[in-house]
């Protein structure tokens, strides 16, 4: 059986001490399942979401608001970087947004503004990130390890 919302609901009900969650290629997972994790797993520290089309900004926003210890967020091939990742999670120290077509300079600037603990930022494959955004990140958080494509040609 494929992992879906019911699986995440069970995890939310019975895994209150869950610290890491990796969801990859789960077509049956939607914001409903993510909300169940948010409601039951407030100690979540690491979230990885890879190619899960049913999870939107709204689900991630609910999870980030309910999980104040979130320190690492990884996304691959989602449309954009969810708002809470760069506006509500000041505890974040690692963000990986690989191949996220909607991530650009504005998202980078919001991250460095709202995430003072950010030590690692990976935006490889985010074609809307420009040299201007990369340089701004390097100036604002010089200690942050930044991984980005500098030449989109």
PDB file of N, CA, C and O in Angstrom, residues 85-153:
ATOM      1  N   UNK A  85       8.695  28.855   5.593  1.00  0.00           N
ATOM      2  CA  UNK A  85      10.102  28.512   5.635  1.00  0.00           C
ATOM      3  C   UNK A  85      10.949  29.773   5.675  1.00  0.00           C
ATOM      4  O   UNK A  85      11.999  29.809   6.279  1.00  0.00           O
ATOM      5  N   UNK A  86      10.487  30.842   5.045  1.00  0.00           N
ATOM      6  CA  UNK A  86      11.279  32.060   5.101  1.00  0.00           C
ATOM      7  C   UNK A  86      10.635  33.176   5.917  1.00  0.00           C
ATOM      8  O   UNK A  86      11.160  34.260   5.959  1.00  0.00           O
ATOM      9  N   UNK A  87       9.545  32.904   6.625  1.00  0.00           N
ATOM     10  CA  UNK A  87       8.956  33.988   7.412  1.00  0.00           C
ATOM     11  C   UNK A  87       8.670  33.622   8.859  1.00  0.00           C
ATOM     12  O   UNK A  87       8.578  34.502   9.692  1.00  0.00           O
ATOM     13  N   UNK A  88       8.541  32.342   9.191  1.00  0.00           N
ATOM     14  CA  UNK A  88       8.148  31.983  10.546  1.00  0.00           C
ATOM     15  C   UNK A  88       9.157  31.102  11.266  1.00  0.00           C
ATOM     16  O   UNK A  88       9.055  30.913  12.458  1.00  0.00           O
ATOM     17  N   UNK A  89      10.110  30.563  10.580  1.00  0.00           N
ATOM     18  CA  UNK A  89      10.996  29.577  11.186  1.00  0.00           C
ATOM     19  C   UNK A  89      12.376  30.164  11.455  1.00  0.00           C
ATOM     20  O   UNK A  89      13.318  29.921  10.735  1.00  0.00           O
ATOM     21  N   UNK A  90      12.494  30.931  12.516  1.00  0.00           N
ATOM     22  CA  UNK A  90      13.779  31.553  12.852  1.00  0.00           C
ATOM     23  C   UNK A  90      14.776  30.531  13.378  1.00  0.00           C
ATOM     24  O   UNK A  90      15.942  30.847  13.525  1.00  0.00           O
ATOM     25  N   UNK A  91      14.335  29.327  13.664  1.00  0.00           N
ATOM     26  CA  UNK A  91      15.246  28.282  14.134  1.00  0.00           C
ATOM     27  C   UNK A  91      15.937  27.548  12.991  1.00  0.00           C
ATOM     28  O   UNK A  91      16.832  26.741  13.232  1.00  0.00           O
ATOM     29  N   UNK A  92      15.528  27.805  11.759  1.00  0.00           N
ATOM     30  CA  UNK A  92      16.111  27.090  10.624  1.00  0.00           C
ATOM     31  C   UNK A  92      17.601  27.354  10.508  1.00  0.00           C
ATOM     32  O   UNK A  92      18.044  28.500  10.533  1.00  0.00           O
ATOM     33  N   UNK A  93      18.361  26.263  10.363  1.00  0.00           N
ATOM     34  CA  UNK A  93      19.791  26.410  10.107  1.00  0.00           C
ATOM     35  C   UNK A  93      20.182  25.788   8.773  1.00  0.00           C
ATOM     36  O   UNK A  93      21.263  26.065   8.264  1.00  0.00           O
ATOM     37  N   UNK A  94      19.287  24.949   8.189  1.00  0.00           N
ATOM     38  CA  UNK A  94      19.566  24.339   6.880  1.00  0.00           C
ATOM     39  C   UNK A  94      18.318  24.393   6.014  1.00  0.00           C
ATOM     40  O   UNK A  94      17.247  23.966   6.433  1.00  0.00           O
ATOM     41  N   UNK A  95      18.490  24.905   4.806  1.00  0.00           N
ATOM     42  CA  UNK A  95      17.406  24.899   3.832  1.00  0.00           C
ATOM     43  C   UNK A  95      17.975  24.394   2.515  1.00  0.00           C
ATOM     44  O   UNK A  95      19.012  24.869   2.048  1.00  0.00           O
ATOM     45  N   UNK A  96      17.296  23.429   1.955  1.00  0.00           N
ATOM     46  CA  UNK A  96      17.680  22.889   0.660  1.00  0.00           C
ATOM     47  C   UNK A  96      16.445  22.946  -0.233  1.00  0.00           C
ATOM     48  O   UNK A  96      15.427  22.355   0.091  1.00  0.00           O
ATOM     49  N   UNK A  97      16.550  23.697  -1.317  1.00  0.00           N
ATOM     50  CA  UNK A  97      15.439  23.834  -2.259  1.00  0.00           C
ATOM     51  C   UNK A  97      15.986  23.561  -3.652  1.00  0.00           C
ATOM     52  O   UNK A  97      16.294  24.476  -4.404  1.00  0.00           O
ATOM     53  N   UNK A  98      16.152  22.308  -3.977  1.00  0.00           N
ATOM     54  CA  UNK A  98      16.793  21.918  -5.235  1.00  0.00           C
ATOM     55  C   UNK A  98      15.751  21.748  -6.335  1.00  0.00           C
ATOM     56  O   UNK A  98      14.776  21.029  -6.168  1.00  0.00           O
ATOM     57  N   UNK A  99      15.968  22.437  -7.430  1.00  0.00           N
ATOM     58  CA  UNK A  99      15.081  22.300  -8.580  1.00  0.00           C
ATOM     59  C   UNK A  99      13.689  22.852  -8.364  1.00  0.00           C
ATOM     60  O   UNK A  99      12.747  22.413  -9.000  1.00  0.00           O
ATOM     61  N   UNK A 100      13.560  23.810  -7.480  1.00  0.00           N
ATOM     62  CA  UNK A 100      12.258  24.422  -7.200  1.00  0.00           C
ATOM     63  C   UNK A 100      12.083  25.614  -8.141  1.00  0.00           C
ATOM     64  O   UNK A 100      12.689  26.671  -7.950  1.00  0.00           O
ATOM     65  N   UNK A 101      11.254  25.424  -9.142  1.00  0.00           N
ATOM     66  CA  UNK A 101      11.165  26.377 -10.246  1.00  0.00           C
ATOM     67  C   UNK A 101      10.691  27.764  -9.842  1.00  0.00           C
ATOM     68  O   UNK A 101      10.983  28.735 -10.517  1.00  0.00           O
ATOM     69  N   UNK A 102       9.963  27.899  -8.747  1.00  0.00           N
ATOM     70  CA  UNK A 102       9.462  29.203  -8.347  1.00  0.00           C
ATOM     71  C   UNK A 102      10.353  29.954  -7.376  1.00  0.00           C
ATOM     72  O   UNK A 102      10.069  31.081  -7.008  1.00  0.00           O
ATOM     73  N   UNK A 103      11.446  29.346  -6.951  1.00  0.00           N
ATOM     74  CA  UNK A 103      12.340  29.995  -5.991  1.00  0.00           C
ATOM     75  C   UNK A 103      13.269  30.943  -6.741  1.00  0.00           C
ATOM     76  O   UNK A 103      13.939  30.554  -7.685  1.00  0.00           O
ATOM     77  N   UNK A 104      13.272  32.196  -6.269  1.00  0.00           N
ATOM     78  CA  UNK A 104      14.111  33.213  -6.898  1.00  0.00           C
ATOM     79  C   UNK A 104      14.759  34.103  -5.866  1.00  0.00           C
ATOM     80  O   UNK A 104      14.820  33.774  -4.677  1.00  0.00           O
ATOM     81  N   UNK A 105      15.227  35.235  -6.318  1.00  0.00           N
ATOM     82  CA  UNK A 105      15.952  36.159  -5.451  1.00  0.00           C
ATOM     83  C   UNK A 105      15.120  36.625  -4.257  1.00  0.00           C
ATOM     84  O   UNK A 105      15.639  36.773  -3.151  1.00  0.00           O
ATOM     85  N   UNK A 106      13.838  36.852  -4.467  1.00  0.00           N
ATOM     86  CA  UNK A 106      12.978  37.325  -3.383  1.00  0.00           C
ATOM     87  C   UNK A 106      12.929  36.311  -2.237  1.00  0.00           C
ATOM     88  O   UNK A 106      13.008  36.671  -1.067  1.00  0.00           O
ATOM     89  N   UNK A 107      12.815  35.030  -2.559  1.00  0.00           N
ATOM     90  CA  UNK A 107      12.802  33.994  -1.537  1.00  0.00           C
ATOM     91  C   UNK A 107      14.138  33.938  -0.795  1.00  0.00           C
ATOM     92  O   UNK A 107      14.180  33.777   0.431  1.00  0.00           O
ATOM     93  N   UNK A 108      15.232  34.091  -1.536  1.00  0.00           N
ATOM     94  CA  UNK A 108      16.550  34.085  -0.895  1.00  0.00           C
ATOM     95  C   UNK A 108      16.689  35.237   0.090  1.00  0.00           C
ATOM     96  O   UNK A 108      17.172  35.056   1.206  1.00  0.00           O
ATOM     97  N   UNK A 109      16.288  36.417  -0.330  1.00  0.00           N
ATOM     98  CA  UNK A 109      16.397  37.586   0.542  1.00  0.00           C
ATOM     99  C   UNK A 109      15.536  37.437   1.794  1.00  0.00           C
ATOM    100  O   UNK A 109      15.943  37.828   2.886  1.00  0.00           O
ATOM    101  N   UNK A 110      14.349  36.875   1.642  1.00  0.00           N
ATOM    102  CA  UNK A 110      13.496  36.644   2.805  1.00  0.00           C
ATOM    103  C   UNK A 110      14.140  35.633   3.758  1.00  0.00           C
ATOM    104  O   UNK A 110      14.083  35.789   4.975  1.00  0.00           O
ATOM    105  N   UNK A 111      14.761  34.608   3.207  1.00  0.00           N
ATOM    106  CA  UNK A 111      15.438  33.625   4.051  1.00  0.00           C
ATOM    107  C   UNK A 111      16.535  34.262   4.887  1.00  0.00           C
ATOM    108  O   UNK A 111      16.597  34.061   6.094  1.00  0.00           O
ATOM    109  N   UNK A 112      17.403  35.022   4.247  1.00  0.00           N
ATOM    110  CA  UNK A 112      18.513  35.594   5.007  1.00  0.00           C
ATOM    111  C   UNK A 112      18.032  36.657   5.989  1.00  0.00           C
ATOM    112  O   UNK A 112      18.648  36.866   7.029  1.00  0.00           O
ATOM    113  N   UNK A 113      16.918  37.283   5.685  1.00  0.00           N
ATOM    114  CA  UNK A 113      16.373  38.290   6.602  1.00  0.00           C
ATOM    115  C   UNK A 113      15.745  37.655   7.836  1.00  0.00           C
ATOM    116  O   UNK A 113      15.896  38.146   8.950  1.00  0.00           O
ATOM    117  N   UNK A 114      15.032  36.547   7.651  1.00  0.00           N
ATOM    118  CA  UNK A 114      14.255  35.957   8.744  1.00  0.00           C
ATOM    119  C   UNK A 114      14.891  34.741   9.399  1.00  0.00           C
ATOM    120  O   UNK A 114      14.333  34.216  10.366  1.00  0.00           O
ATOM    121  N   UNK A 115      16.004  34.279   8.890  1.00  0.00           N
ATOM    122  CA  UNK A 115      16.637  33.067   9.432  1.00  0.00           C
ATOM    123  C   UNK A 115      18.085  33.366   9.809  1.00  0.00           C
ATOM    124  O   UNK A 115      19.018  32.962   9.110  1.00  0.00           O
ATOM    125  N   UNK A 116      18.291  34.037  10.932  1.00  0.00           N
ATOM    126  CA  UNK A 116      19.651  34.438  11.307  1.00  0.00           C
ATOM    127  C   UNK A 116      20.579  33.269  11.617  1.00  0.00           C
ATOM    128  O   UNK A 116      21.794  33.426  11.600  1.00  0.00           O
ATOM    129  N   UNK A 117      20.032  32.103  11.873  1.00  0.00           N
ATOM    130  CA  UNK A 117      20.857  30.921  12.182  1.00  0.00           C
ATOM    131  C   UNK A 117      21.211  30.098  10.949  1.00  0.00           C
ATOM    132  O   UNK A 117      21.863  29.074  11.067  1.00  0.00           O
ATOM    133  N   UNK A 118      20.782  30.548   9.796  1.00  0.00           N
ATOM    134  CA  UNK A 118      20.996  29.785   8.576  1.00  0.00           C
ATOM    135  C   UNK A 118      22.490  29.573   8.333  1.00  0.00           C
ATOM    136  O   UNK A 118      23.258  30.518   8.210  1.00  0.00           O
ATOM    137  N   UNK A 119      22.902  28.303   8.299  1.00  0.00           N
ATOM    138  CA  UNK A 119      24.305  27.951   8.098  1.00  0.00           C
ATOM    139  C   UNK A 119      24.542  27.284   6.747  1.00  0.00           C
ATOM    140  O   UNK A 119      25.670  27.240   6.272  1.00  0.00           O
ATOM    141  N   UNK A 120      23.474  26.752   6.149  1.00  0.00           N
ATOM    142  CA  UNK A 120      23.601  26.060   4.858  1.00  0.00           C
ATOM    143  C   UNK A 120      22.348  26.331   4.028  1.00  0.00           C
ATOM    144  O   UNK A 120      21.236  26.099   4.483  1.00  0.00           O
ATOM    145  N   UNK A 121      22.560  26.787   2.814  1.00  0.00           N
ATOM    146  CA  UNK A 121      21.466  27.080   1.897  1.00  0.00           C
ATOM    147  C   UNK A 121      21.819  26.525   0.529  1.00  0.00           C
ATOM    148  O   UNK A 121      22.853  26.876  -0.045  1.00  0.00           O
ATOM    149  N   UNK A 122      20.992  25.637   0.029  1.00  0.00           N
ATOM    150  CA  UNK A 122      21.239  24.993  -1.257  1.00  0.00           C
ATOM    151  C   UNK A 122      20.076  25.290  -2.192  1.00  0.00           C
ATOM    152  O   UNK A 122      18.952  24.849  -1.950  1.00  0.00           O
ATOM    153  N   UNK A 123      20.344  26.058  -3.227  1.00  0.00           N
ATOM    154  CA  UNK A 123      19.309  26.424  -4.202  1.00  0.00           C
ATOM    155  C   UNK A 123      19.737  26.039  -5.612  1.00  0.00           C
ATOM    156  O   UNK A 123      19.353  26.689  -6.587  1.00  0.00           O
ATOM    157  N   UNK A 124      20.493  24.959  -5.732  1.00  0.00           N
ATOM    158  CA  UNK A 124      20.905  24.496  -7.054  1.00  0.00           C
ATOM    159  C   UNK A 124      19.670  24.087  -7.862  1.00  0.00           C
ATOM    160  O   UNK A 124      18.749  23.477  -7.336  1.00  0.00           O
ATOM    161  N   UNK A 125      19.675  24.451  -9.111  1.00  0.00           N
ATOM    162  CA  UNK A 125      18.572  24.104  -9.990  1.00  0.00           C
ATOM    163  C   UNK A 125      17.381  25.042  -9.896  1.00  0.00           C
ATOM    164  O   UNK A 125      16.375  24.830 -10.553  1.00  0.00           O
ATOM    165  N   UNK A 126      17.481  26.064  -9.087  1.00  0.00           N
ATOM    166  CA  UNK A 126      16.417  27.078  -8.985  1.00  0.00           C
ATOM    167  C   UNK A 126      16.765  28.174 -10.005  1.00  0.00           C
ATOM    168  O   UNK A 126      17.550  29.083  -9.718  1.00  0.00           O
ATOM    169  N   UNK A 127      16.182  28.045 -11.168  1.00  0.00           N
ATOM    170  CA  UNK A 127      16.595  28.875 -12.292  1.00  0.00           C
ATOM    171  C   UNK A 127      16.249  30.355 -12.160  1.00  0.00           C
ATOM    172  O   UNK A 127      16.763  31.175 -12.909  1.00  0.00           O
ATOM    173  N   UNK A 128      15.414  30.712 -11.205  1.00  0.00           N
ATOM    174  CA  UNK A 128      15.061  32.124 -11.017  1.00  0.00           C
ATOM    175  C   UNK A 128      16.015  32.830 -10.052  1.00  0.00           C
ATOM    176  O   UNK A 128      15.884  34.017  -9.802  1.00  0.00           O
ATOM    177  N   UNK A 129      16.973  32.095  -9.499  1.00  0.00           N
ATOM    178  CA  UNK A 129      17.976  32.701  -8.624  1.00  0.00           C
ATOM    179  C   UNK A 129      19.060  33.310  -9.517  1.00  0.00           C
ATOM    180  O   UNK A 129      19.636  32.634 -10.357  1.00  0.00           O
ATOM    181  N   UNK A 130      19.327  34.598  -9.300  1.00  0.00           N
ATOM    182  CA  UNK A 130      20.321  35.289 -10.120  1.00  0.00           C
ATOM    183  C   UNK A 130      21.581  35.576  -9.310  1.00  0.00           C
ATOM    184  O   UNK A 130      21.623  35.395  -8.089  1.00  0.00           O
ATOM    185  N   UNK A 131      22.566  36.062 -10.002  1.00  0.00           N
ATOM    186  CA  UNK A 131      23.818  36.462  -9.345  1.00  0.00           C
ATOM    187  C   UNK A 131      23.549  37.553  -8.300  1.00  0.00           C
ATOM    188  O   UNK A 131      24.189  37.577  -7.246  1.00  0.00           O
ATOM    189  N   UNK A 132      22.598  38.417  -8.565  1.00  0.00           N
ATOM    190  CA  UNK A 132      22.237  39.482  -7.614  1.00  0.00           C
ATOM    191  C   UNK A 132      21.755  38.870  -6.293  1.00  0.00           C
ATOM    192  O   UNK A 132      22.187  39.284  -5.212  1.00  0.00           O
ATOM    193  N   UNK A 133      20.881  37.880  -6.370  1.00  0.00           N
ATOM    194  CA  UNK A 133      20.384  37.218  -5.164  1.00  0.00           C
ATOM    195  C   UNK A 133      21.468  36.479  -4.415  1.00  0.00           C
ATOM    196  O   UNK A 133      21.545  36.523  -3.183  1.00  0.00           O
ATOM    197  N   UNK A 134      22.331  35.796  -5.158  1.00  0.00           N
ATOM    198  CA  UNK A 134      23.434  35.058  -4.541  1.00  0.00           C
ATOM    199  C   UNK A 134      24.365  36.008  -3.797  1.00  0.00           C
ATOM    200  O   UNK A 134      24.730  35.772  -2.639  1.00  0.00           O
ATOM    201  N   UNK A 135      24.732  37.096  -4.437  1.00  0.00           N
ATOM    202  CA  UNK A 135      25.629  38.069  -3.808  1.00  0.00           C
ATOM    203  C   UNK A 135      24.995  38.711  -2.586  1.00  0.00           C
ATOM    204  O   UNK A 135      25.671  38.942  -1.580  1.00  0.00           O
ATOM    205  N   UNK A 136      23.699  38.987  -2.635  1.00  0.00           N
ATOM    206  CA  UNK A 136      23.010  39.563  -1.480  1.00  0.00           C
ATOM    207  C   UNK A 136      23.043  38.596  -0.302  1.00  0.00           C
ATOM    208  O   UNK A 136      23.264  39.004   0.845  1.00  0.00           O
ATOM    209  N   UNK A 137      22.845  37.320  -0.562  1.00  0.00           N
ATOM    210  CA  UNK A 137      22.913  36.305   0.501  1.00  0.00           C
ATOM    211  C   UNK A 137      24.301  36.243   1.106  1.00  0.00           C
ATOM    212  O   UNK A 137      24.459  36.179   2.326  1.00  0.00           O
ATOM    213  N   UNK A 138      25.295  36.265   0.266  1.00  0.00           N
ATOM    214  CA  UNK A 138      26.674  36.189   0.743  1.00  0.00           C
ATOM    215  C   UNK A 138      27.033  37.397   1.599  1.00  0.00           C
ATOM    216  O   UNK A 138      27.773  37.270   2.578  1.00  0.00           O
ATOM    217  N   UNK A 139      26.496  38.566   1.256  1.00  0.00           N
ATOM    218  CA  UNK A 139      26.759  39.773   2.056  1.00  0.00           C
ATOM    219  C   UNK A 139      26.046  39.732   3.405  1.00  0.00           C
ATOM    220  O   UNK A 139      26.614  40.095   4.428  1.00  0.00           O
ATOM    221  N   UNK A 140      24.781  39.306   3.396  1.00  0.00           N
ATOM    222  CA  UNK A 140      23.963  39.346   4.620  1.00  0.00           C
ATOM    223  C   UNK A 140      24.327  38.236   5.606  1.00  0.00           C
ATOM    224  O   UNK A 140      24.233  38.429   6.807  1.00  0.00           O
ATOM    225  N   UNK A 141      24.693  37.061   5.089  1.00  0.00           N
ATOM    226  CA  UNK A 141      25.057  35.936   5.954  1.00  0.00           C
ATOM    227  C   UNK A 141      26.378  35.345   5.466  1.00  0.00           C
ATOM    228  O   UNK A 141      26.414  34.267   4.883  1.00  0.00           O
ATOM    229  N   UNK A 142      27.480  36.029   5.726  1.00  0.00           N
ATOM    230  CA  UNK A 142      28.758  35.576   5.172  1.00  0.00           C
ATOM    231  C   UNK A 142      29.197  34.198   5.665  1.00  0.00           C
ATOM    232  O   UNK A 142      29.934  33.502   4.975  1.00  0.00           O
ATOM    233  N   UNK A 143      28.738  33.766   6.828  1.00  0.00           N
ATOM    234  CA  UNK A 143      29.128  32.461   7.359  1.00  0.00           C
ATOM    235  C   UNK A 143      28.286  31.316   6.781  1.00  0.00           C
ATOM    236  O   UNK A 143      28.621  30.149   6.961  1.00  0.00           O
ATOM    237  N   UNK A 144      27.212  31.641   6.100  1.00  0.00           N
ATOM    238  CA  UNK A 144      26.322  30.630   5.536  1.00  0.00           C
ATOM    239  C   UNK A 144      26.971  29.997   4.306  1.00  0.00           C
ATOM    240  O   UNK A 144      27.434  30.698   3.409  1.00  0.00           O
ATOM    241  N   UNK A 145      26.982  28.660   4.273  1.00  0.00           N
ATOM    242  CA  UNK A 145      27.462  27.948   3.087  1.00  0.00           C
ATOM    243  C   UNK A 145      26.361  27.962   2.052  1.00  0.00           C
ATOM    244  O   UNK A 145      25.285  27.413   2.273  1.00  0.00           O
ATOM    245  N   UNK A 146      26.622  28.589   0.926  1.00  0.00           N
ATOM    246  CA  UNK A 146      25.618  28.744  -0.118  1.00  0.00           C
ATOM    247  C   UNK A 146      25.986  27.890  -1.327  1.00  0.00           C
ATOM    248  O   UNK A 146      27.100  27.966  -1.834  1.00  0.00           O
ATOM    249  N   UNK A 147      25.034  27.066  -1.764  1.00  0.00           N
ATOM    250  CA  UNK A 147      25.215  26.239  -2.947  1.00  0.00           C
ATOM    251  C   UNK A 147      24.197  26.700  -3.979  1.00  0.00           C
ATOM    252  O   UNK A 147      22.994  26.603  -3.754  1.00  0.00           O
ATOM    253  N   UNK A 148      24.696  27.236  -5.080  1.00  0.00           N
ATOM    254  CA  UNK A 148      23.803  27.749  -6.129  1.00  0.00           C
ATOM    255  C   UNK A 148      24.522  27.671  -7.460  1.00  0.00           C
ATOM    256  O   UNK A 148      25.754  27.669  -7.519  1.00  0.00           O
ATOM    257  N   UNK A 149      23.738  27.625  -8.511  1.00  0.00           N
ATOM    258  CA  UNK A 149      24.304  27.683  -9.848  1.00  0.00           C
ATOM    259  C   UNK A 149      24.588  29.130 -10.177  1.00  0.00           C
ATOM    260  O   UNK A 149      23.701  29.971 -10.112  1.00  0.00           O
ATOM    261  N   UNK A 150      25.806  29.418 -10.530  1.00  0.00           N
ATOM    262  CA  UNK A 150      26.166  30.787 -10.856  1.00  0.00           C
ATOM    263  C   UNK A 150      26.020  31.093 -12.337  1.00  0.00           C
ATOM    264  O   UNK A 150      25.953  32.223 -12.735  1.00  0.00           O
ATOM    265  N   UNK A 151      25.932  30.059 -13.145  1.00  0.00           N
ATOM    266  CA  UNK A 151      25.804  30.270 -14.582  1.00  0.00           C
ATOM    267  C   UNK A 151      24.630  29.433 -15.071  1.00  0.00           C
ATOM    268  O   UNK A 151      24.674  28.217 -15.039  1.00  0.00           O
ATOM    269  N   UNK A 152      23.579  30.074 -15.498  1.00  0.00           N
ATOM    270  CA  UNK A 152      22.378  29.374 -15.962  1.00  0.00           C
ATOM    271  C   UNK A 152      22.429  29.079 -17.451  1.00  0.00           C
ATOM    272  O   UNK A 152      21.481  28.588 -18.014  1.00  0.00           O
ATOM    273  N   UNK A 153      23.485  29.406 -18.094  1.00  0.00           N
ATOM    274  CA  UNK A 153      23.575  29.202 -19.556  1.00  0.00           C
ATOM    275  C   UNK A 153      23.874  27.749 -19.878  1.00  0.00           C
ATOM    276  O   UNK A 153      24.362  26.990 -19.144  1.00  0.00           O
TER     277      UNK A 153
END
